[in-house]
Short mmCIF file of C-alpha atoms in Angstrom, two decimals:
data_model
loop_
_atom_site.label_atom_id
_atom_site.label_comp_id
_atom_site.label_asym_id
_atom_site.label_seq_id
_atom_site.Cartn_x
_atom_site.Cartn_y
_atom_site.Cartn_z
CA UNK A 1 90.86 188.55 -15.38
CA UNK A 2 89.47 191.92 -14.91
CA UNK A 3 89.24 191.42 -10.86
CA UNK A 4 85.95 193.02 -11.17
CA UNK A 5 83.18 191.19 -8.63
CA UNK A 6 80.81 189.31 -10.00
CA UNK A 7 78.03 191.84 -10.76
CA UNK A 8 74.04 191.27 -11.35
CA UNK A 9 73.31 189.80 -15.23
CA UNK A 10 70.17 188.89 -15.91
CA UNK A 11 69.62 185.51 -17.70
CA UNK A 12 68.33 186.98 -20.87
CA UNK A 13 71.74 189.25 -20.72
CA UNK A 14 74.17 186.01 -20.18
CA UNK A 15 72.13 184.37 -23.38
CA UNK A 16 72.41 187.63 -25.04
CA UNK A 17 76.41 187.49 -24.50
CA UNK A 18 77.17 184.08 -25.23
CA UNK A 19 78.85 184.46 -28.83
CA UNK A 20 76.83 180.88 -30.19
CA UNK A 21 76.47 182.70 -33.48
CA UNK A 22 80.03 182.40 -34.46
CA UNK A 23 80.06 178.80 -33.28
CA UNK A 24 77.65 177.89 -36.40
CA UNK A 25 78.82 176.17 -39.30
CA UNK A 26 76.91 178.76 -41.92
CA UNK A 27 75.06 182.30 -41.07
CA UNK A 28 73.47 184.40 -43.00
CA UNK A 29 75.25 187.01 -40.59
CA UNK A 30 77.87 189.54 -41.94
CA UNK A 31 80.90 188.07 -40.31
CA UNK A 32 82.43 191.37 -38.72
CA UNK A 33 78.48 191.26 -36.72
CA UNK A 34 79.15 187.66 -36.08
CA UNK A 35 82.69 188.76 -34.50
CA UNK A 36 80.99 190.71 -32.41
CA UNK A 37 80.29 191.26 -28.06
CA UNK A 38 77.03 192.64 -27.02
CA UNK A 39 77.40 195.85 -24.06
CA UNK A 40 75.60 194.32 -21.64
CA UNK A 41 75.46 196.61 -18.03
CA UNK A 42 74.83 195.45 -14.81
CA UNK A 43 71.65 195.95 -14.45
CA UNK A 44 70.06 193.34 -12.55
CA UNK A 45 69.72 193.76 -8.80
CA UNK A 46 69.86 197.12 -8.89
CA UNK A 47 66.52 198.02 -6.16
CA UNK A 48 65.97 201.40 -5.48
CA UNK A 49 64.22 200.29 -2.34
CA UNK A 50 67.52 198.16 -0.74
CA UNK A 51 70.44 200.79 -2.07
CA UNK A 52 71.08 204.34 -3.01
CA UNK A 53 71.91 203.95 -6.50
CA UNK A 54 74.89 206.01 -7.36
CA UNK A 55 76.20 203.57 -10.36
CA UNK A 56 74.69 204.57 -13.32
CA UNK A 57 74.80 208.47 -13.64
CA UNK A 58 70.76 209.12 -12.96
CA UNK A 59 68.75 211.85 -11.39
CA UNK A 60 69.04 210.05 -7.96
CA UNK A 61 65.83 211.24 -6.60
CA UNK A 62 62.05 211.12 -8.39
CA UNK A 63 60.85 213.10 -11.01
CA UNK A 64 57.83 215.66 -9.29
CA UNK A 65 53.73 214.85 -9.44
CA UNK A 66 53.36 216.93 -12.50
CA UNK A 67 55.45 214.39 -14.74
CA UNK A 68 54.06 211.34 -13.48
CA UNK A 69 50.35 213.34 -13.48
CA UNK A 70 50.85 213.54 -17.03
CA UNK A 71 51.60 209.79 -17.70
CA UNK A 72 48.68 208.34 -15.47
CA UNK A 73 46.04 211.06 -17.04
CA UNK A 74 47.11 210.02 -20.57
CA UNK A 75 46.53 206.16 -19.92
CA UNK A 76 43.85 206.86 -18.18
CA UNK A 77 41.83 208.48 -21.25
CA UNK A 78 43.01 204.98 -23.33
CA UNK A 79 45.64 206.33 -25.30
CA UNK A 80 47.66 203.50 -25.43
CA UNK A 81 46.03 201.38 -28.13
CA UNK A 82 46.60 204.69 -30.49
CA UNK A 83 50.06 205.14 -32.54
CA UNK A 84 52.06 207.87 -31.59
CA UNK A 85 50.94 211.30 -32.39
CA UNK A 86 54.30 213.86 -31.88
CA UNK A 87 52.26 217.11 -32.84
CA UNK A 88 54.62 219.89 -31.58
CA UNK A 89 57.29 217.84 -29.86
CA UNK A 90 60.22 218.48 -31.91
CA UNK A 91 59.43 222.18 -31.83
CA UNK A 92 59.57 222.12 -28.17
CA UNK A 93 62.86 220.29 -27.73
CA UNK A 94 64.35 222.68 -30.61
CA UNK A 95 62.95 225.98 -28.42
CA UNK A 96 64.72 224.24 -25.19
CA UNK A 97 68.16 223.51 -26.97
CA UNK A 98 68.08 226.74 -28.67
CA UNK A 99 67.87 225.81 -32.40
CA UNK A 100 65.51 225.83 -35.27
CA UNK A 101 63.21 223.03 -35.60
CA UNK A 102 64.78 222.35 -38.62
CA UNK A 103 68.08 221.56 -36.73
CA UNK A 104 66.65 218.93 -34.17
CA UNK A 105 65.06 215.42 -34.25
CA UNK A 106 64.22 213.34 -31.55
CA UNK A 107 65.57 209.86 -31.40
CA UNK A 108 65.05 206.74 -28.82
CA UNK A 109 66.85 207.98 -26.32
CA UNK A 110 70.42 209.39 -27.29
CA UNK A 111 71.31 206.16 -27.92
CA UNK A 112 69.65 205.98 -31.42
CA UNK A 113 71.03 208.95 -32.57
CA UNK A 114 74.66 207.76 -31.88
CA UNK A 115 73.75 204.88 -33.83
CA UNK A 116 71.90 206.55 -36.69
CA UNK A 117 74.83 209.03 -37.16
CA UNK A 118 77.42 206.60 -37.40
CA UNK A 119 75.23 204.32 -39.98
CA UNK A 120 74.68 207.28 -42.33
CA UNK A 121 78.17 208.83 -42.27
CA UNK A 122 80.60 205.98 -41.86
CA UNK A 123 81.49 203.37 -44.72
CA UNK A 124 82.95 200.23 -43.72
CA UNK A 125 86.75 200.55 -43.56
CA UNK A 126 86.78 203.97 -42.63
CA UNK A 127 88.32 205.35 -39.72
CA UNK A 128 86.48 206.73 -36.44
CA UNK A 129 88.87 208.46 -33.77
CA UNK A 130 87.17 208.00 -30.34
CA UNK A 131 89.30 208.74 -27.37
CA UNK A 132 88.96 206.56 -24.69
CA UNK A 133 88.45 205.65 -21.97
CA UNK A 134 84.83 206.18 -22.64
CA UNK A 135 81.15 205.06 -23.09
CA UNK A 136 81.23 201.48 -24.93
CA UNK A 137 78.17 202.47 -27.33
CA UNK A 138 81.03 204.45 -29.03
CA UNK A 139 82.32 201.40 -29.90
CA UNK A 140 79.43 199.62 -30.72
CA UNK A 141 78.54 201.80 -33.38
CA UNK A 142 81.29 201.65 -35.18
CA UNK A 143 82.37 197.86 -34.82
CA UNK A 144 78.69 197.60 -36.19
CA UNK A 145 79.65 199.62 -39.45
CA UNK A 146 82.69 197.25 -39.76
CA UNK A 147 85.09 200.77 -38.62
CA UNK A 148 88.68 201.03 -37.58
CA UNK A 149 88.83 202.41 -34.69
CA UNK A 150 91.68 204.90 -33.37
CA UNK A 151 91.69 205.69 -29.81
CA UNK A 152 93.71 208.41 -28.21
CA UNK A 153 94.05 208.52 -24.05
CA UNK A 154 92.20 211.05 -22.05
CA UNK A 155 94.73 212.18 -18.76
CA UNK A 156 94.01 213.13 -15.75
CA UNK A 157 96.16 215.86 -15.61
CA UNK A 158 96.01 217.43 -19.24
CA UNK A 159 92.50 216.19 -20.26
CA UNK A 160 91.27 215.69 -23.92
CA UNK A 161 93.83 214.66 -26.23
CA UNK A 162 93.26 217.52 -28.24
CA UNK A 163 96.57 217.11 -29.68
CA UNK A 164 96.77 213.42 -30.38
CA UNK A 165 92.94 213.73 -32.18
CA UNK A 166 94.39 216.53 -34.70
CA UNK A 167 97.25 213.87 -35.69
CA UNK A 168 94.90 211.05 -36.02
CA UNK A 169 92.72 212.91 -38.74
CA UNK A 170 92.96 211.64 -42.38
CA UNK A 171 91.34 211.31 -45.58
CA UNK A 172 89.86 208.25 -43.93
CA UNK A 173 88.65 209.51 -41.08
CA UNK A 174 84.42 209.34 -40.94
CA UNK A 175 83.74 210.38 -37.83
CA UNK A 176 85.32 211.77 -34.39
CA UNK A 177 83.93 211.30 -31.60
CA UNK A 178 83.45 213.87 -28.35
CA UNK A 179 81.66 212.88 -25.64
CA UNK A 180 81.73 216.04 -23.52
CA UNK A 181 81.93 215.90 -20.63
CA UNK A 182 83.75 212.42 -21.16
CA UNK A 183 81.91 209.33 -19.81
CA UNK A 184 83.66 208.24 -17.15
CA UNK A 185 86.02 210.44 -16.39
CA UNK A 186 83.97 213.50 -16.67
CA UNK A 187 86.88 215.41 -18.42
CA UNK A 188 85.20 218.73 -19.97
CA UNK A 189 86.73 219.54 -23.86
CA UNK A 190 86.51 223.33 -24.43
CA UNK A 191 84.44 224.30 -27.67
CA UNK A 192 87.52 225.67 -29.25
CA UNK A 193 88.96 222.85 -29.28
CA UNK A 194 85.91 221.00 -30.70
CA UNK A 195 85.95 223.49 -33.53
CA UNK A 196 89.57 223.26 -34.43
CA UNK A 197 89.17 219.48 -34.50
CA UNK A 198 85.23 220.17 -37.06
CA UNK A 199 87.61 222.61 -38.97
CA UNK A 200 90.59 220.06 -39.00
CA UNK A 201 88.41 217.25 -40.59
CA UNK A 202 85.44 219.06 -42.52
CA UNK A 203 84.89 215.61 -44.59
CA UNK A 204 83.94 213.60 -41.21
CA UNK A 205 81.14 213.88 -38.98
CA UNK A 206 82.06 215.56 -35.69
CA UNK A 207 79.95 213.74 -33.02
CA UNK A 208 79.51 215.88 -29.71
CA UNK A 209 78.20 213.76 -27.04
CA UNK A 210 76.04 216.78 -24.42
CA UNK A 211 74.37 213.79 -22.30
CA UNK A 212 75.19 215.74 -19.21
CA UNK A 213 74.57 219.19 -20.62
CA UNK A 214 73.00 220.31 -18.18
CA UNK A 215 75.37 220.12 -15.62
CA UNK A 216 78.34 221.52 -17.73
CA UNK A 217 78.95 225.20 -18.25
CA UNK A 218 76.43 225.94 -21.24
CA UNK A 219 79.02 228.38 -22.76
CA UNK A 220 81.08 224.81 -23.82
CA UNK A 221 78.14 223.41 -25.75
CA UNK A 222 78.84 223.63 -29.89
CA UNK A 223 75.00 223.41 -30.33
CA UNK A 224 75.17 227.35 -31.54
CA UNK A 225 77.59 226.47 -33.82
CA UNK A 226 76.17 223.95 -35.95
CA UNK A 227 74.73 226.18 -38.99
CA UNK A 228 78.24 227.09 -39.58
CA UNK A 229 79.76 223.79 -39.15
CA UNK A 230 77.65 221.22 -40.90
CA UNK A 231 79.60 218.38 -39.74
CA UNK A 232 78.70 218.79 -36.10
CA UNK A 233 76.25 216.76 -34.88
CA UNK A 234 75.41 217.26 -30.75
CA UNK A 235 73.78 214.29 -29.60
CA UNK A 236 71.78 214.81 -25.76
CA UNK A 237 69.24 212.98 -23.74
CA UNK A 238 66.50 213.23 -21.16
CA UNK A 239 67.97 210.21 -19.24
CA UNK A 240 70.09 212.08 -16.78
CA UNK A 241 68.70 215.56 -15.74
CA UNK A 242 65.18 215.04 -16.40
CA UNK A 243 64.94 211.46 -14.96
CA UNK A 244 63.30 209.70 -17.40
CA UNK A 245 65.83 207.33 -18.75
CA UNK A 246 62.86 204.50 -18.98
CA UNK A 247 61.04 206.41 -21.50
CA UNK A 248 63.75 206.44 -23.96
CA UNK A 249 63.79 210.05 -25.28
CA UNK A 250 66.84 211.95 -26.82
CA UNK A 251 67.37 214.25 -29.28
CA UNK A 252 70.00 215.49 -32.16
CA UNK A 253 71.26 218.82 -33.13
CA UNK A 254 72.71 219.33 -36.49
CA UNK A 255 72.23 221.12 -39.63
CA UNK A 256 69.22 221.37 -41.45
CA UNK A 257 70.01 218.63 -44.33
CA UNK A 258 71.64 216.35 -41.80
CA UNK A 259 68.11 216.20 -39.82
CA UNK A 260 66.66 215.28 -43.30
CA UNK A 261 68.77 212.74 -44.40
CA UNK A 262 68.53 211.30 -40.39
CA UNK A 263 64.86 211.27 -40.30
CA UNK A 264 64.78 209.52 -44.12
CA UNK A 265 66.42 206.60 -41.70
CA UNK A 266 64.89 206.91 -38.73
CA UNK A 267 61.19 204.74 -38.06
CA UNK A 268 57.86 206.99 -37.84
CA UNK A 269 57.08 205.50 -34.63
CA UNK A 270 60.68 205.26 -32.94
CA UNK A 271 60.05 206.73 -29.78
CA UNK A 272 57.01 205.85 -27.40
CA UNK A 273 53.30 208.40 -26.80
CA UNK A 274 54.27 208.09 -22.98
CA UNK A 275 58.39 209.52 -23.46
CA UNK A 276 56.76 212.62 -25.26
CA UNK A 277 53.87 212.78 -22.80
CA UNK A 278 56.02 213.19 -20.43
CA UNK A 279 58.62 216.13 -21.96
CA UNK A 280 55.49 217.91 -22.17
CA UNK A 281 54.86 217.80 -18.58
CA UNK A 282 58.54 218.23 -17.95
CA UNK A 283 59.37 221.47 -20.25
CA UNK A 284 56.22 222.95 -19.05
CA UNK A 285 57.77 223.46 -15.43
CA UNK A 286 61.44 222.66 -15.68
CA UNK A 287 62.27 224.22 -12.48
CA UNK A 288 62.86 220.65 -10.83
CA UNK A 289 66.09 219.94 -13.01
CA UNK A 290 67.45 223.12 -12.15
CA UNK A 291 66.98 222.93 -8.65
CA UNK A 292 68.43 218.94 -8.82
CA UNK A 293 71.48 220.41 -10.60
CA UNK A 294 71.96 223.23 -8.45
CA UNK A 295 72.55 220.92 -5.80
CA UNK A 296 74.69 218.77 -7.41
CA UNK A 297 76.43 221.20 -8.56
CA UNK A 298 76.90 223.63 -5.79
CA UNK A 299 76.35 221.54 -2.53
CA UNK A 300 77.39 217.49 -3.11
CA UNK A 301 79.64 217.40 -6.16
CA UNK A 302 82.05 220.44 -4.08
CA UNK A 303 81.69 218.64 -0.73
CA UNK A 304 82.60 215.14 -1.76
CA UNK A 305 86.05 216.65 -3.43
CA UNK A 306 86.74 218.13 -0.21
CA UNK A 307 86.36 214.90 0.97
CA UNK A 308 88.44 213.41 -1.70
CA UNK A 309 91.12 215.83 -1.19
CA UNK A 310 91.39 215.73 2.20
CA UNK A 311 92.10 211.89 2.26
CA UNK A 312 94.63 212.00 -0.57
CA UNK A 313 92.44 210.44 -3.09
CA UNK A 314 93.13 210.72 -6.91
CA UNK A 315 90.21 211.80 -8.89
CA UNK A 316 89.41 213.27 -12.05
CA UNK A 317 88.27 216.84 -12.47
CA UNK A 318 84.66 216.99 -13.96
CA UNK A 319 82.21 219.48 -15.25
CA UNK A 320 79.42 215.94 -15.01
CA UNK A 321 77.28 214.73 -12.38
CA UNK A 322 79.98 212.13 -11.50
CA UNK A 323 83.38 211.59 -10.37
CA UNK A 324 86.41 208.74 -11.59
CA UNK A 325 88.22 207.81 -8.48
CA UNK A 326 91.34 206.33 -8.41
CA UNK A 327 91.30 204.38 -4.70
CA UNK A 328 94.18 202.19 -3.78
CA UNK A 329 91.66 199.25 -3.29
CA UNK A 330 88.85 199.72 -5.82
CA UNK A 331 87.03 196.18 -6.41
CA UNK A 332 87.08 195.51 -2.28
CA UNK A 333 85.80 199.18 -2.01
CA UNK A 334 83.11 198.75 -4.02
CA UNK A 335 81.64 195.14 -2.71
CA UNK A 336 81.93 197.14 1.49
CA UNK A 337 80.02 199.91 -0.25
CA UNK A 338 77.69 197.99 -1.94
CA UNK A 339 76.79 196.00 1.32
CA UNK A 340 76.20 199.24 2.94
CA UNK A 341 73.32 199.85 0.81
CA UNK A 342 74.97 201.75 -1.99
CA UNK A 343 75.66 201.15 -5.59
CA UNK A 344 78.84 202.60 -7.71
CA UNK A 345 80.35 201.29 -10.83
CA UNK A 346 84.18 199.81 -11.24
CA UNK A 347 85.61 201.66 -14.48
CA UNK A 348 89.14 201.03 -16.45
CA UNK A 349 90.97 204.38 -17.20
CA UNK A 350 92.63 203.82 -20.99
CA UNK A 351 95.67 202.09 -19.54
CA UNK A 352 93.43 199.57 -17.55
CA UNK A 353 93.61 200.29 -14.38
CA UNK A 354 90.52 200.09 -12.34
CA UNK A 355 88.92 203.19 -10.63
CA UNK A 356 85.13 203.96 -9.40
CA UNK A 357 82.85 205.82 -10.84
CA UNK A 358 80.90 207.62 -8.24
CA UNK A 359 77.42 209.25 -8.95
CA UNK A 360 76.56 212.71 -7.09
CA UNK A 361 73.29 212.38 -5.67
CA UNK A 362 71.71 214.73 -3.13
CA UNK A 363 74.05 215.87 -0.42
CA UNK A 364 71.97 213.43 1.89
CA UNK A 365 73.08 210.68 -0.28
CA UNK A 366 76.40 211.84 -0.31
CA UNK A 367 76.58 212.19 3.50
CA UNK A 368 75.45 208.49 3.95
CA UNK A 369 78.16 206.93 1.13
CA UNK A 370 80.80 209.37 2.71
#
């Protein structure tokens, strides 16, 4: 009863989603896992070459010759068959965040390191405040640890629940979590804020979701303030702004011991030869992110809320790549959109009611779905 339209699964995502295990007589299972609903996105169907794809927060247009230069030269001298060899690469993501190396490890896209926090902070039965609405690996995580989860609302009007996350702290609170700016609704939470809420609960890890760092004000990011706070842990990605969300490469910011204790649970070989061949190429002439956000930023993202605003419709203010719409008619909206060539994704705000969730692409893009 969601009124969503049927969307593009895959048939090893429908087997994946059919809960059979709790159907069995005897598992080996732990029964909160059993209990559990895979996150499964829409994936399937979605062609680059049939629609402008505007659904899943990407870099909508390629990454340049010198990345994909990089990946072809490397298979081309058979590296493949060879384990990965990371030489300088955490020293290079640590100079580009602006950290020690000590303070960063890189982690299967930023995925893993959501998951790796919450497994080494977070005993079962502890608490984890995670405002919502917001991305479902949240969630995941900590229904994997067997947490209780608290969720205070994000608004429209007044933003993060700064407020309502103070109350919620306890002695059982394990971990808050910030995803900033807020997936879906792009809501920015000032770094003042994130500090009162590390000072409020110094026992609990204070996860700081950056996956669209880039295209926030850098002045917000807490990654300069994690020697002082070692219960902040900034968790980013090379999915969105560097356009390599295939490869699987993130990375995690956090004190010194914290990276030790991660790495003592992370694998050796967790992330793929071809995701760091790639960064190389990529932090060696960066100037193609900047330029991609710069548009975003300053040409499509500020003419698509004048187009917003001049029709009357709702959205949410964002410092992301992104904007939550709130149109009258979303799910008929988004099937006419779709069969005009362009994919966006149908998103619940925290009291259920359906908006879009529109990708900025390149103001050409933008002109087209407009």
């Amino acid at each position: 009863g969601s009124g969503l339209p049927p969307r593009r699964f895959s048939a090893a995502a429908r087997d994946c989603a059919e809960p059979r295990v709790n159907d069995m007589p005897e598992s080996v299972l732990k029964p909160h896992i059993r209990a559990l609903t895979p996150y499964v996105p829409p994936l399937e169907g979605r062609d680059p070459s049939k629609y402008i794809l505007l659904d899943f927060n990407e870099r909508t247009v390629p990454v340049p010759n010198h990345v994909t230069d990089a990946l072809k030269s490397y298979i081309d001298i058979h590296g493949l068959q060879r384990y990965p060899n990371y030489s300088d690469m955490q020293a290079k993501i640590a100079k580009y965040a602006g950290v020690r190396t000590e303070e960063c490890m890189f982690t299967n896209g930023s995925d893993q390191g959501i998951d790796l926090i919450v497994r080494c902070c977070c005993e079962k039965g502890s608490e984890a405040i995670i405002p919502a609405p917001t991305f479902a690996m949240y969630d995941q995580a900590a229904d994997s640890e067997g947490l209780v989860i608290k969720r205070p609302s994000f608004d429209r009007v007044k933003g993060f629940p700064t407020e309502e996350v103070l109350a919620a702290i306890n002695e059982k609170t394990s971990i808050v979590v910030i995803s900033n700016p807020n997936n879906p609704t792009g809501t920015p939470v000032l770094r003042k804020d994130i500090l009162a809420i590390a000072k409020k609960a110094p026992h609990a890890a204070i996860m700081v979701d950056e996956c669209y760092y880039e295209f926030m004000g850098p002045e917000e990011s807490v990654s300069g303030d994690i020697a002082e706070h070692p219960n902040l842990f900034v968790v980013r990605t090379f999915s969105k702004t560097w356009g390599i969300p295939s490869l699987r490469l993130g990375y995690v910011l956090t004190a010194e011991d914290n990276i030790k204790a991660l790495c003592c649970v992370r694998g050796p070989y967790d992330i793929n030869q071809l995701a760091g061949v790639a960064l190389r190429a990529a932090l060696e002439n960066p100037k193609y992110i900047w330029d991609f956000v710069e548009e975003v930023n300053k040409q499509s993202k500020p003419k698509f809320e004048e187009y917003l605003t001049k029709r009357g419709i709702p959205f949410w203010p964002t410092s992301a790549n992104f904007i939550f719409c709130d149109f009258e008619n979303p799910v008929e909206l988004e099937k006419g959109i779709r069969e005009k060539g362009v994919l966006v994704r149908p998103k619940k705000d925290a009291a259920g009611k359906m908006h879009l969730r529109i990708t900025i692409g390149t103001v050409e893009q933008m002109d087209k779905l407009m």
